[in-house]
C-alpha atoms as one frame of an Amber mdcrd trajectory, in Angstrom:
protein
 -58.229 -62.771 111.399 -55.528 -65.516 109.918 -54.452 -68.897 110.573 -51.314
 -70.703 109.949 -50.613 -73.759 108.276 -48.686 -74.472 111.723 -51.641 -73.828
 113.796 -53.892 -75.831 111.981 -52.046 -78.632 112.176 -51.297 -78.088 116.019
 -55.117 -78.160 116.633 -55.700 -80.855 114.574 -55.469 -83.314 118.189 -57.550
 -81.017 119.608 -59.861 -81.532 117.021 -59.316 -84.938 118.014 -59.652 -85.143
 121.609 -63.128 -83.951 121.001 -64.521 -86.642 119.331 -63.387 -88.745 122.485
 -66.541 -88.789 124.877 -64.362 -89.245 128.242 -62.659 -85.629 126.523 -65.648
 -83.936 125.032 -67.115 -82.745 127.930 -63.334 -80.858 129.360 -63.343 -79.638
 125.562 -66.435 -78.019 125.473 -65.096 -76.602 129.250 -62.378 -74.800 127.294
 -64.544 -73.801 124.268 -67.053 -72.179 126.499 -64.293 -70.492 128.704 -62.898
 -69.673 125.622 -65.974 -67.797 124.361 -66.834 -65.362 127.000 -63.265 -64.221
 127.712 -63.047 -63.210 123.581 -67.277 -61.702 125.062 -65.571 -59.253 127.040
 -63.203 -58.619 125.438 -65.102 -56.968 122.458 -67.500 -55.499 124.964 -64.956
 -53.647 125.947 -63.579 -52.324 122.781 -65.896 -48.969 121.795 -67.930 -48.219
 119.275 -65.267 -46.349 116.911 -68.731 -45.493 114.446 -71.741 -44.358 116.970
 -74.587 -42.800 115.165 -77.865 -41.539 116.376 -79.998 -41.126 113.011 -83.280
 -40.115 114.968 -81.462 -37.037 116.663 -79.427 -36.390 113.217 -82.679 -35.448
 111.679 -84.663 -33.750 114.135 -81.461 -31.599 113.941 -81.578 -31.170 110.319
 -84.960 -30.571 109.932 -85.637 -28.851 112.742 -84.787 -25.015 113.382 -81.073
 -25.312 113.579 -80.792 -27.281 109.974 -77.828 -28.761 111.085 -75.570 -31.648
 110.202 -73.859 -34.790 111.857 -71.179 -35.963 110.169 -70.199 -39.785 110.453
 -67.764 -41.831 108.527 -69.999 -43.311 106.068 -71.557 -40.035 105.553 -69.706
 -36.982 105.269 -68.127 -36.204 102.237 -71.588 -37.118 100.744 -73.240 -34.272
 103.383 -70.465 -31.494 102.028 -70.874 -32.216  98.661 -74.860 -32.541  98.766
 -75.479 -28.743  98.329 -72.422 -28.388  95.791 -73.391 -27.832  91.848 -71.895
 -29.588  89.003 -71.587 -26.691  86.879 -71.158 -24.320  90.200 -68.025 -21.587
  89.882 -68.680 -19.707  94.046 -67.519 -22.586  96.791 -70.466 -24.054  98.746
 -69.214 -22.814 103.294 -69.459 -25.254 105.229 -68.731 -24.035 109.357 -68.624
 -27.074 111.019 -67.649 -27.644 114.872 -65.342 -30.480 116.205 -66.311 -31.898
 119.282 -66.417 -34.271 121.700 -67.973 -35.883 125.071 -66.083 -36.428 128.291
 -63.585 -38.721 127.588 -62.633 -36.548 124.269 -63.569 -32.843 125.778 -63.349
 -33.803 129.577 -67.162 -32.243 129.949 -65.487 -28.391 128.018 -67.472 -29.150
 124.888 -70.676 -27.743 126.148 -70.192 -24.437 125.767 -69.041 -24.405 122.532
 -72.259 -26.861 121.793 -74.636 -24.278 123.152 -72.835 -21.422 121.382 -72.273
 -23.117 117.968 -76.200 -24.420 117.527 -77.222 -21.155 118.780 -75.054 -19.687
 115.978 -76.248 -22.366 113.805 -80.211 -21.555 114.811 -79.562 -18.256 113.333
 -77.570 -18.672 110.257 -80.725 -21.095 109.583 -82.838 -17.934 108.587 -80.547
 -15.450 107.587 -79.874 -15.806 103.099 -76.717 -17.107 101.720 -75.349 -18.055
 105.898 -72.873 -20.841 105.071 -74.178 -24.697 106.236 -73.524 -25.764 109.493
 -72.268 -29.015 110.773 -70.689 -31.219 114.145 -68.224 -33.936 114.505 -68.725
 -35.752 117.222 -65.117 -37.163 117.974 -66.996 -39.312 121.092 -68.779 -40.811
 118.301 -67.033 -41.079 115.174 -62.859 -41.306 116.647 -62.322 -42.739 113.440
 -62.723 -39.986 111.480 -61.150 -37.186 113.638 -58.376 -39.662 113.245 -57.634
 -40.217 109.943 -58.664 -35.579 109.708 -56.187 -35.625 113.124 -58.751 -32.426
 114.276 -59.104 -31.507 117.935 -62.109 -30.666 119.812 -62.844 -26.975 120.279
 -62.022 -26.251 116.850 -64.874 -24.252 113.909 -63.110 -26.260 109.853 -64.467
 -23.809 107.169 -64.546 -25.853 103.984 -64.810 -24.040 101.100 -65.974 -27.006
  98.586 -66.202 -26.541  94.263 -67.189 -29.475  92.541 -64.818 -32.813  92.288
 -61.927 -32.957  91.137 -61.493 -29.331  92.040 -59.304 -28.967  95.535 -61.159
 -28.159  98.916 -59.794 -25.002 100.755 -59.910 -25.381 105.012 -59.950 -22.618
 107.410 -59.269 -23.842 110.895 -59.815 -21.884 114.591 -59.580 -22.520 117.362
 -62.109 -21.365 120.459 -61.934 -21.128 123.863 -64.238 -23.517 124.454 -64.745
 -21.689 128.277 -65.247 -18.333 127.106 -66.839 -18.850 123.178 -70.193 -17.155
 122.842 -72.511 -17.317 119.131 -71.974 -13.446 119.228 -67.903 -14.630 118.903
 -68.942 -17.020 116.166 -71.459 -15.272 114.339 -68.118 -11.788 113.905 -65.472
 -14.398 113.367 -67.378 -14.768 109.885 -68.556 -10.974 109.545 -64.675  -9.294
 110.090 -63.385 -12.022 107.579 -62.587 -15.861 109.099 -59.064 -15.955 106.919
 -57.566 -12.886 108.642 -57.755 -15.633 112.021 -58.213 -18.626 110.670 -54.934
 -20.602 109.643 -55.498 -22.593 105.893 -55.490 -25.954 106.083 -52.664 -27.438
 103.688 -51.386 -30.544 105.712 -50.887 -34.169 105.662 -54.023 -34.606 106.665
 -56.372 -32.770 104.659 -59.704 -34.557 104.358 -59.557 -34.143 100.263 -56.025
 -32.630  99.055 -53.627 -34.151 101.383 -51.371 -37.008 100.147 -54.242 -39.527
 102.434 -56.913 -38.607 101.050 -55.505 -38.837  97.654 -54.029 -42.147  98.181
 -57.176 -43.478 100.233 -55.151 -43.567 103.081 -56.435 -41.913 105.256 -59.132
 -43.939 106.738 -57.241 -46.591 107.506 -54.416 -44.737 108.543 -57.929 -43.517
 111.360 -58.594 -47.169 111.937 -54.916 -47.275 113.330 -54.760 -44.702 115.278
 -57.755 -45.550 116.731 -56.640 -49.155 117.677 -52.873 -47.612 119.412 -55.270
 -45.298 121.244 -57.128 -48.170 122.767 -53.630 -50.125 123.370 -52.855 -49.226
 127.677 -49.211 -48.243 127.998 -48.087 -50.978 129.390 -48.884 -52.705 125.850
 -47.480 -50.719 124.110 -44.202 -50.577 126.063 -44.289 -54.210 125.669 -45.136
 -53.745 121.810 -42.156 -51.213 121.631 -39.834 -53.929 123.269 -40.849 -56.986
 121.106 -39.712 -54.730 118.215 -36.367 -53.762 119.381 -35.511 -56.856 120.143
 -36.199 -58.141 117.074 -34.347 -55.704 115.398 -31.455 -56.437 117.387 -31.806
 -59.941 117.596 -31.864 -59.492 113.708 -29.205 -57.466 113.110 -26.816 -60.021
 115.554 -28.212 -62.816 113.281 -26.460 -60.766 109.881 -23.915 -60.034 111.329
 -22.901 -63.702 112.383 -23.641 -64.978 109.399 -21.045 -62.854 107.801 -18.276
 -63.319 110.406 -19.128 -67.143 109.156 -18.681 -66.038 104.718 -15.894 -64.514
 105.122 -12.447 -63.939 106.477 -12.529 -62.226 110.020 -10.678 -59.710 109.647
  -6.908 -58.795 110.863  -6.256 -58.032 114.388  -5.094 -54.501 115.179  -1.093
 -54.840 114.372  -1.593 -57.634 112.604  -0.727 -57.844 108.264  -2.956 -58.850
 106.229  -2.471 -62.471 104.955  -0.951 -62.284 101.808  -2.376 -64.394  98.837
């Protein structure tokens, strides 16, 4: 948060009043109310980077061999099994899932199907790596990727700085089974999945290449926190400011030059 010089000057009388005994109790009362108000606001802001390291370690070390992606570890995780001299991409299947707010309680079946698939692939030689991205716990990362819940993202990862191909496939969250996911790979996922070449590509997109993907993810997450009425107020303030600036520029232009002749009136001769 930034404080302007004007704000500091205006705050000097309050600091001076705080040193006066008869105003000190009142000042402390106001300060306590302000701290209480800020505390309530802070408590209502959800944590955009929730992670349970114990549960993640159990998922990785257990029979599923499943990684849990977060804002801090996703890139290191995906590049983890990639060898520097490798010319064959490492294949990752990542399920984009969520909770009650992001998935409306419909992600249970697809998670169960994916976990079952991960358990089968964990004991299958040559099977892909598997990981989970929960948009309820990692909203900034999901916004940075523009990743919808209920989809599988298939990464083909080569050593840096080689491009990374990503294929995306939406699944029916109410009917999907483990056999369907396995068949998707066996029958050739590239025949039915879509190649991701969009603006929000985590590796090849312009946002990622310019280091803007995560900042944009934070901005989108913050906007999602705003209630609709607050967003409308911001839009109204912005539009009024733009109209006011335009009107002031027109008025300044009329003051600085001659007024144009009215219709039917000859322009003044020089």
